[in-house]
mmCIF file of C-alpha atoms in Angstrom:
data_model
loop_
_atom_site.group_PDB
_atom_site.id
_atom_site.type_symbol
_atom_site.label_atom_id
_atom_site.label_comp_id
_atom_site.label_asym_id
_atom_site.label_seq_id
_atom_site.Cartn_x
_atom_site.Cartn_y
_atom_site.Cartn_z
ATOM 1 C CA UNK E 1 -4.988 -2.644 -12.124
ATOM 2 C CA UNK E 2 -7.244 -4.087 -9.398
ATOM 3 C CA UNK E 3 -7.517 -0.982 -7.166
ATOM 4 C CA UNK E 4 -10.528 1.409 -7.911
ATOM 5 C CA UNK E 5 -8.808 4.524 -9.126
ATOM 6 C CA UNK E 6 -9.155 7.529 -7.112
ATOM 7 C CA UNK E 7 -10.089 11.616 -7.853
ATOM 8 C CA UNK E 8 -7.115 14.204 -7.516
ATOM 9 C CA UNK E 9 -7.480 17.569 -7.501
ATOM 10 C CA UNK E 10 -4.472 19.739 -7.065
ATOM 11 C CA UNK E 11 -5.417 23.612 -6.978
ATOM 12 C CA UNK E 12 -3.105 26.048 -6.061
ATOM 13 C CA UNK E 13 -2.098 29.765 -6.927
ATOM 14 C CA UNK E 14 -1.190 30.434 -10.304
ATOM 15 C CA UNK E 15 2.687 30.772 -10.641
ATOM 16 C CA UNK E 16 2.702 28.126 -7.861
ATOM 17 C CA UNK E 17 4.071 25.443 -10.163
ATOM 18 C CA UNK E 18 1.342 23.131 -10.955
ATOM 19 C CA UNK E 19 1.764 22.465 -14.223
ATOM 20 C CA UNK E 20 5.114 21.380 -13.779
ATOM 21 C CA UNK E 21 4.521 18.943 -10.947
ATOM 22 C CA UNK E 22 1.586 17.407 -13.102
ATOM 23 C CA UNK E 23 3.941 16.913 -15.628
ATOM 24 C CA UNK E 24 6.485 14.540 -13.463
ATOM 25 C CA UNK E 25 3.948 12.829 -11.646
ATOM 26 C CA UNK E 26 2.763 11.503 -15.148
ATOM 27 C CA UNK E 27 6.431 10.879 -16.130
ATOM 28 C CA UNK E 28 7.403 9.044 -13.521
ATOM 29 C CA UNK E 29 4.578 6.709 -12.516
ATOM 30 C CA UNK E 30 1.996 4.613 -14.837
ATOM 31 C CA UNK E 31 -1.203 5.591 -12.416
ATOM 32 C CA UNK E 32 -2.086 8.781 -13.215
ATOM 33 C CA UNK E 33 -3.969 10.150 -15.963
ATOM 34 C CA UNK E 34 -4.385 14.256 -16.669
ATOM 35 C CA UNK E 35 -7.609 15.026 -17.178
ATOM 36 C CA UNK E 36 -7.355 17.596 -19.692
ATOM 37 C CA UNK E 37 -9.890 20.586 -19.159
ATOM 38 C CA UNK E 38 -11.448 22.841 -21.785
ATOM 39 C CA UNK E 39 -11.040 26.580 -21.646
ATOM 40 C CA UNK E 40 -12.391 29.799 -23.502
ATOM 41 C CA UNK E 41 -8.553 31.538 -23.149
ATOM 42 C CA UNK E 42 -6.197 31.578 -25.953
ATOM 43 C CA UNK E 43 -3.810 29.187 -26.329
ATOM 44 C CA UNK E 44 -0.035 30.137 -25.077
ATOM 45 C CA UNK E 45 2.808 29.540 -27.163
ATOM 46 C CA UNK E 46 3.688 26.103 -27.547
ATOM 47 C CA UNK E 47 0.821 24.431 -26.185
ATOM 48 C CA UNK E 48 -1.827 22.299 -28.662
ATOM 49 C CA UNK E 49 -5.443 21.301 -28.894
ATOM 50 C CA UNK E 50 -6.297 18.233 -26.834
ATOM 51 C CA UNK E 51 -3.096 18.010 -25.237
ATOM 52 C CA UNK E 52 -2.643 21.028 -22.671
ATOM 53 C CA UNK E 53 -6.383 21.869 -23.122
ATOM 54 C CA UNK E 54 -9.305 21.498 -25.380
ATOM 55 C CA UNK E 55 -9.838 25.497 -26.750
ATOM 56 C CA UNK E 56 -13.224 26.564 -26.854
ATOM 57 C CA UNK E 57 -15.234 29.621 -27.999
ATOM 58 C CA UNK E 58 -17.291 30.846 -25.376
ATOM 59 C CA UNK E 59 -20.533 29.810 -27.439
ATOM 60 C CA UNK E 60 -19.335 26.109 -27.659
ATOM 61 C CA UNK E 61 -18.108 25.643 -23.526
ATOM 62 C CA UNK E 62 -21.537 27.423 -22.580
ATOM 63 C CA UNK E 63 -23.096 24.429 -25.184
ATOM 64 C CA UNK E 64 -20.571 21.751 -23.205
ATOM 65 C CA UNK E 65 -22.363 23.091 -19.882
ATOM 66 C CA UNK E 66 -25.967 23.256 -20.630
ATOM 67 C CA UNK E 67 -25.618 19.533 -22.222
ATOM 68 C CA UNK E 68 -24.133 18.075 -18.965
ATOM 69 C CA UNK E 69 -21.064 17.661 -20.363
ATOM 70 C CA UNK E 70 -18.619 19.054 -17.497
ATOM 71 C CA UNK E 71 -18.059 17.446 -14.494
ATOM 72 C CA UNK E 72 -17.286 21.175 -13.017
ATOM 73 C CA UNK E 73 -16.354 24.488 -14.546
ATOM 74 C CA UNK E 74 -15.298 27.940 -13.798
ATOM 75 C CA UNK E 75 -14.582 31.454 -14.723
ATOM 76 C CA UNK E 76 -11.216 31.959 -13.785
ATOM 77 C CA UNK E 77 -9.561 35.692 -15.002
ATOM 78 C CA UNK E 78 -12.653 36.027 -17.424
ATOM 79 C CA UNK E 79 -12.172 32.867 -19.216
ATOM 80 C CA UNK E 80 -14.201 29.752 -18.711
ATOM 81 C CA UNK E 81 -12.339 26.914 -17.415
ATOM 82 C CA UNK E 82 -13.965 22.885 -17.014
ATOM 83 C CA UNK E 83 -13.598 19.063 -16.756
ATOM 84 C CA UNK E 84 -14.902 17.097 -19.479
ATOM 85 C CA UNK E 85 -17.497 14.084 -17.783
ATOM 86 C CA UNK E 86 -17.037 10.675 -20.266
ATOM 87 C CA UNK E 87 -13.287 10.915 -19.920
ATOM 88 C CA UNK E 88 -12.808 10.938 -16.058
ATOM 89 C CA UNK E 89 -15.255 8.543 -15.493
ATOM 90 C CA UNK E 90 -13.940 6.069 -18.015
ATOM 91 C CA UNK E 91 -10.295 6.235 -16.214
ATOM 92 C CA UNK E 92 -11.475 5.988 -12.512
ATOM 93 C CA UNK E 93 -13.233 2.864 -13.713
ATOM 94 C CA UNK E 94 -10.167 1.511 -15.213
ATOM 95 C CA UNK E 95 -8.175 1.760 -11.962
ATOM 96 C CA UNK E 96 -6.260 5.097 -12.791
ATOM 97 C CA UNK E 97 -5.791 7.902 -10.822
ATOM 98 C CA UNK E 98 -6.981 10.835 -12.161
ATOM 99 C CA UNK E 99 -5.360 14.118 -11.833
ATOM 100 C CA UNK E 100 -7.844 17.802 -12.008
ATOM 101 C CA UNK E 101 -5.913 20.973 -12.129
ATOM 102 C CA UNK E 102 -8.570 22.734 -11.225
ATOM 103 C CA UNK E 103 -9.603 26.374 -9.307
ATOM 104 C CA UNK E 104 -10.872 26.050 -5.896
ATOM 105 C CA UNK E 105 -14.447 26.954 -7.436
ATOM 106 C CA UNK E 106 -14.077 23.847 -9.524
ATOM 107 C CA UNK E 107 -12.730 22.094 -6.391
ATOM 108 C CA UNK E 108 -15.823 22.896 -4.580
ATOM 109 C CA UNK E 109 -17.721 21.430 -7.116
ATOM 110 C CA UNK E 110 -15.866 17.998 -7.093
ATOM 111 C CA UNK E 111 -16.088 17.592 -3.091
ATOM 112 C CA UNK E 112 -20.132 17.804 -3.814
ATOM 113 C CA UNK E 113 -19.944 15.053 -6.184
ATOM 114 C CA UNK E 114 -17.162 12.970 -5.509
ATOM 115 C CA UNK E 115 -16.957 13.244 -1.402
ATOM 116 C CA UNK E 116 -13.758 10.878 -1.798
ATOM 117 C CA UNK E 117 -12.211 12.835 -3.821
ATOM 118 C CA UNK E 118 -8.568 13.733 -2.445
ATOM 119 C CA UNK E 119 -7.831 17.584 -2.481
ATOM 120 C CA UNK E 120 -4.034 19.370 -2.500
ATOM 121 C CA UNK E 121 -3.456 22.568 -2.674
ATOM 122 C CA UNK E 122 -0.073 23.717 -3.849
ATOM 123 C CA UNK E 123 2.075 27.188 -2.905
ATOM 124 C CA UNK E 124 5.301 28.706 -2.790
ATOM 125 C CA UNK E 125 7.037 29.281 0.430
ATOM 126 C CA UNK E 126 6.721 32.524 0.164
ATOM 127 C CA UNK E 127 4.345 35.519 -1.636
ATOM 128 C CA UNK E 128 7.429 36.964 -3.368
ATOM 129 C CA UNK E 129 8.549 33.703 -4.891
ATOM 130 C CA UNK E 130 5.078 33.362 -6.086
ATOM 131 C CA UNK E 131 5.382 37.056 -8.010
ATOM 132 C CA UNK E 132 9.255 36.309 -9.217
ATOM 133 C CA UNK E 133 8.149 32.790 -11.033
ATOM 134 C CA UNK E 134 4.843 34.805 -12.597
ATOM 135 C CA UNK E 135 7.538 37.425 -13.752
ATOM 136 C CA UNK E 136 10.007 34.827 -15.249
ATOM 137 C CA UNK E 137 6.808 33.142 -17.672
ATOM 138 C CA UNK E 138 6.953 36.195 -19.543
ATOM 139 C CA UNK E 139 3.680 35.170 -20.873
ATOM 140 C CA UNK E 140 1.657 38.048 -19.347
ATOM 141 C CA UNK E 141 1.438 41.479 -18.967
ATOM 142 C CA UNK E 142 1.897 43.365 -15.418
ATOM 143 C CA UNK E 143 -1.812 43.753 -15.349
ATOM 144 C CA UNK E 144 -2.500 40.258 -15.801
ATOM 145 C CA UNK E 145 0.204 39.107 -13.066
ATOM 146 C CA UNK E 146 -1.422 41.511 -10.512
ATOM 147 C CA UNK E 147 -4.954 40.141 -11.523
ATOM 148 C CA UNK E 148 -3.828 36.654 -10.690
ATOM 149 C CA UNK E 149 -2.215 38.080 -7.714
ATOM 150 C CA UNK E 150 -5.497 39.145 -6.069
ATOM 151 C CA UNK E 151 -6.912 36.240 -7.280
ATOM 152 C CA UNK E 152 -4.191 34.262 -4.952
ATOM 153 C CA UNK E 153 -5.397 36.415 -1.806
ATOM 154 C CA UNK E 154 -9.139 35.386 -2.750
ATOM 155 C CA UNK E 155 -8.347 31.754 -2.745
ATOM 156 C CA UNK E 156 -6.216 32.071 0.457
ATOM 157 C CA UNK E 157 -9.785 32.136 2.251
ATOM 158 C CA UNK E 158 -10.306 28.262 1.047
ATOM 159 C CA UNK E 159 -7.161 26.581 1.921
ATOM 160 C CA UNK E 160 -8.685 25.205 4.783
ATOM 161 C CA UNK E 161 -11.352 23.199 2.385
ATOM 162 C CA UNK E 162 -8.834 20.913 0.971
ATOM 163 C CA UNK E 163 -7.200 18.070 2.913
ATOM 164 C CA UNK E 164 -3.211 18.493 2.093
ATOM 165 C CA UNK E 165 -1.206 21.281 1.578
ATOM 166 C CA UNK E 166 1.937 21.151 -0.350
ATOM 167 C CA UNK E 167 4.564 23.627 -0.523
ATOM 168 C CA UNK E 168 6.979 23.324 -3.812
ATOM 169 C CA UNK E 169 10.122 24.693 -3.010
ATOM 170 C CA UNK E 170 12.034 21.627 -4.501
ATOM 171 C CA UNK E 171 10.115 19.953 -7.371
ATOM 172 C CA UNK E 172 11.599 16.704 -6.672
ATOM 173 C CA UNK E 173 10.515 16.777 -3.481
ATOM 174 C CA UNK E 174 7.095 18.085 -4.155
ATOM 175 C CA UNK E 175 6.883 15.379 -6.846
ATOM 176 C CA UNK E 176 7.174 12.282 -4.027
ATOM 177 C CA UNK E 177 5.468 14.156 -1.141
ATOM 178 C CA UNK E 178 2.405 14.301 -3.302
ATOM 179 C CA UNK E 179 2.679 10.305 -4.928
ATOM 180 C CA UNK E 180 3.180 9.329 -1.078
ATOM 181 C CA UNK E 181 0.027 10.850 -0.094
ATOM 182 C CA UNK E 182 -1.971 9.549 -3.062
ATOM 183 C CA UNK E 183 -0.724 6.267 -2.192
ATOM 184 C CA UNK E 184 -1.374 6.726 1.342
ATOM 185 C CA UNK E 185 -4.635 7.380 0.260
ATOM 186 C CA UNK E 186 -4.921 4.150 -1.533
ATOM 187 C CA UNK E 187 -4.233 2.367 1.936
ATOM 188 C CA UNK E 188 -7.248 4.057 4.213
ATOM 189 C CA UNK E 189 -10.049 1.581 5.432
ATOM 190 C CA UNK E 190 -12.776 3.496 3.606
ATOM 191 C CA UNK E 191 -11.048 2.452 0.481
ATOM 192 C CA UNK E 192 -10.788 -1.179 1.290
ATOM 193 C CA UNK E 193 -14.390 -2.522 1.610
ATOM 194 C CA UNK E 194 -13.906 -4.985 -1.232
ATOM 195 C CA UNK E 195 -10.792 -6.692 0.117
ATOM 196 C CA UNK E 196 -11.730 -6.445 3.988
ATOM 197 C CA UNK E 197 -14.884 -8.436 2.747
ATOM 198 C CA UNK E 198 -12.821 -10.832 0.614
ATOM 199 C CA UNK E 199 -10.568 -11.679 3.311
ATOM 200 C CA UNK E 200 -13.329 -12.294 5.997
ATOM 201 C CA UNK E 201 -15.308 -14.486 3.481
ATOM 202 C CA UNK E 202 -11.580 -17.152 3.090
ATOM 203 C CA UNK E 203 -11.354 -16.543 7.428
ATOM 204 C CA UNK E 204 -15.132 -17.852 7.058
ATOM 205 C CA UNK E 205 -14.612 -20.466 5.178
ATOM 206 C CA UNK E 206 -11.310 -21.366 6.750
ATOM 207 C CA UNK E 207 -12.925 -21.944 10.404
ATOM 208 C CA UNK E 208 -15.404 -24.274 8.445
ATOM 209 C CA UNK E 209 -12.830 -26.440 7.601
ATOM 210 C CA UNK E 210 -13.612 -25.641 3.885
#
């Protein structure tokens, strides 16, 4: 790829359906690369090491943070949550898009050191669609749901900190609303600098008679 690959973060409440729109987005276009985070909670049925997430003991992620490992990190429902450094910067740098599912608290921490970063933050239309899809997972126990649920209400208060909001009602939908902003993105002038200096270095030459 020629283009200089750009930071996604997509944040959202938990239930929303992030996962699932990572997923597609990776299915359907070559861009993108997940960064894969590591996390001190257990793993959930079906998923494996280095593929949803790198699993941690507490002892090793607090290791990952001291050595500057982590791009950003968080506790999210008292488990650790973060974004291995080497592996983002190596895919920016080959022209991919890379994709953070990350917390707002993580999000915050990517705006400080990547202002260029592009932050989404997904939802449902609705607070009781939000509670129904954490219900159908099945995963978690009623304690857990209504700990993620207040969690939702605290992150409410930063929705105004990211620079799209997405509602996924229709995944399919969702799916090419978010690649047509990303490639949007791609398109702003503050992105361009190389090319708008390549082109007005030929127009120089040009009106030389070169």
């Amino acid at each position: 790829m020629d283009r200089q690959g750009i930071l996604i973060v997509v944040s959202g409440f938990s239930g929303a359906g992030k996962g699932t729109i990572m997923k597609e987005l990776l299915r359907r276009y070559e861009q993108y690369a997940l960064s894969i985070s590591a996390t001190t909670r257990a793993p959930r049925e079906g998923e494996k090491e280095g593929r949803e997430y790198f699993f941690k003991s507490r002892e090793a992620f607090e290791q990952m943070i001291a050595d500057g490992e982590l791009i950003e990190y968080a506790c999210y429902v008292g488990n650790y949550y973060g974004t291995p450094r080497a592996y983002v910067e190596e895919k920016l740098s080959e022209g991919r898009d890379v994709i953070l599912e990350i917390e707002i608290q993580g999000a915050r921490r990517i705006r400080e050191q990547f202002p260029d970063a592009v932050l989404l933050f997904v939802t449902t239309k609705d607070i009781d669609t939000l509670r129904e899809r954490l219900d159908r997972r099945g995963t978690e126990t009623k304690e857990v749901i209504l700990q993620r649920l207040m969690r939702a209400e605290q992150e409410s208060e930063g929705m105004e900190e990211y620079d799209y909001l997405v509602v996924n009602e229709d995944l399919d939908e969702c799916v090419m609303k978010i690649h047509g902003i990303i490639e949007s993105e791609h398109q702003r002038i503050v992105r361009s600098g190389e090319l708008i200096d390549r082109v007005r270095k030929e127009l120089k030459r040009f009106s030389k008679g070169e």
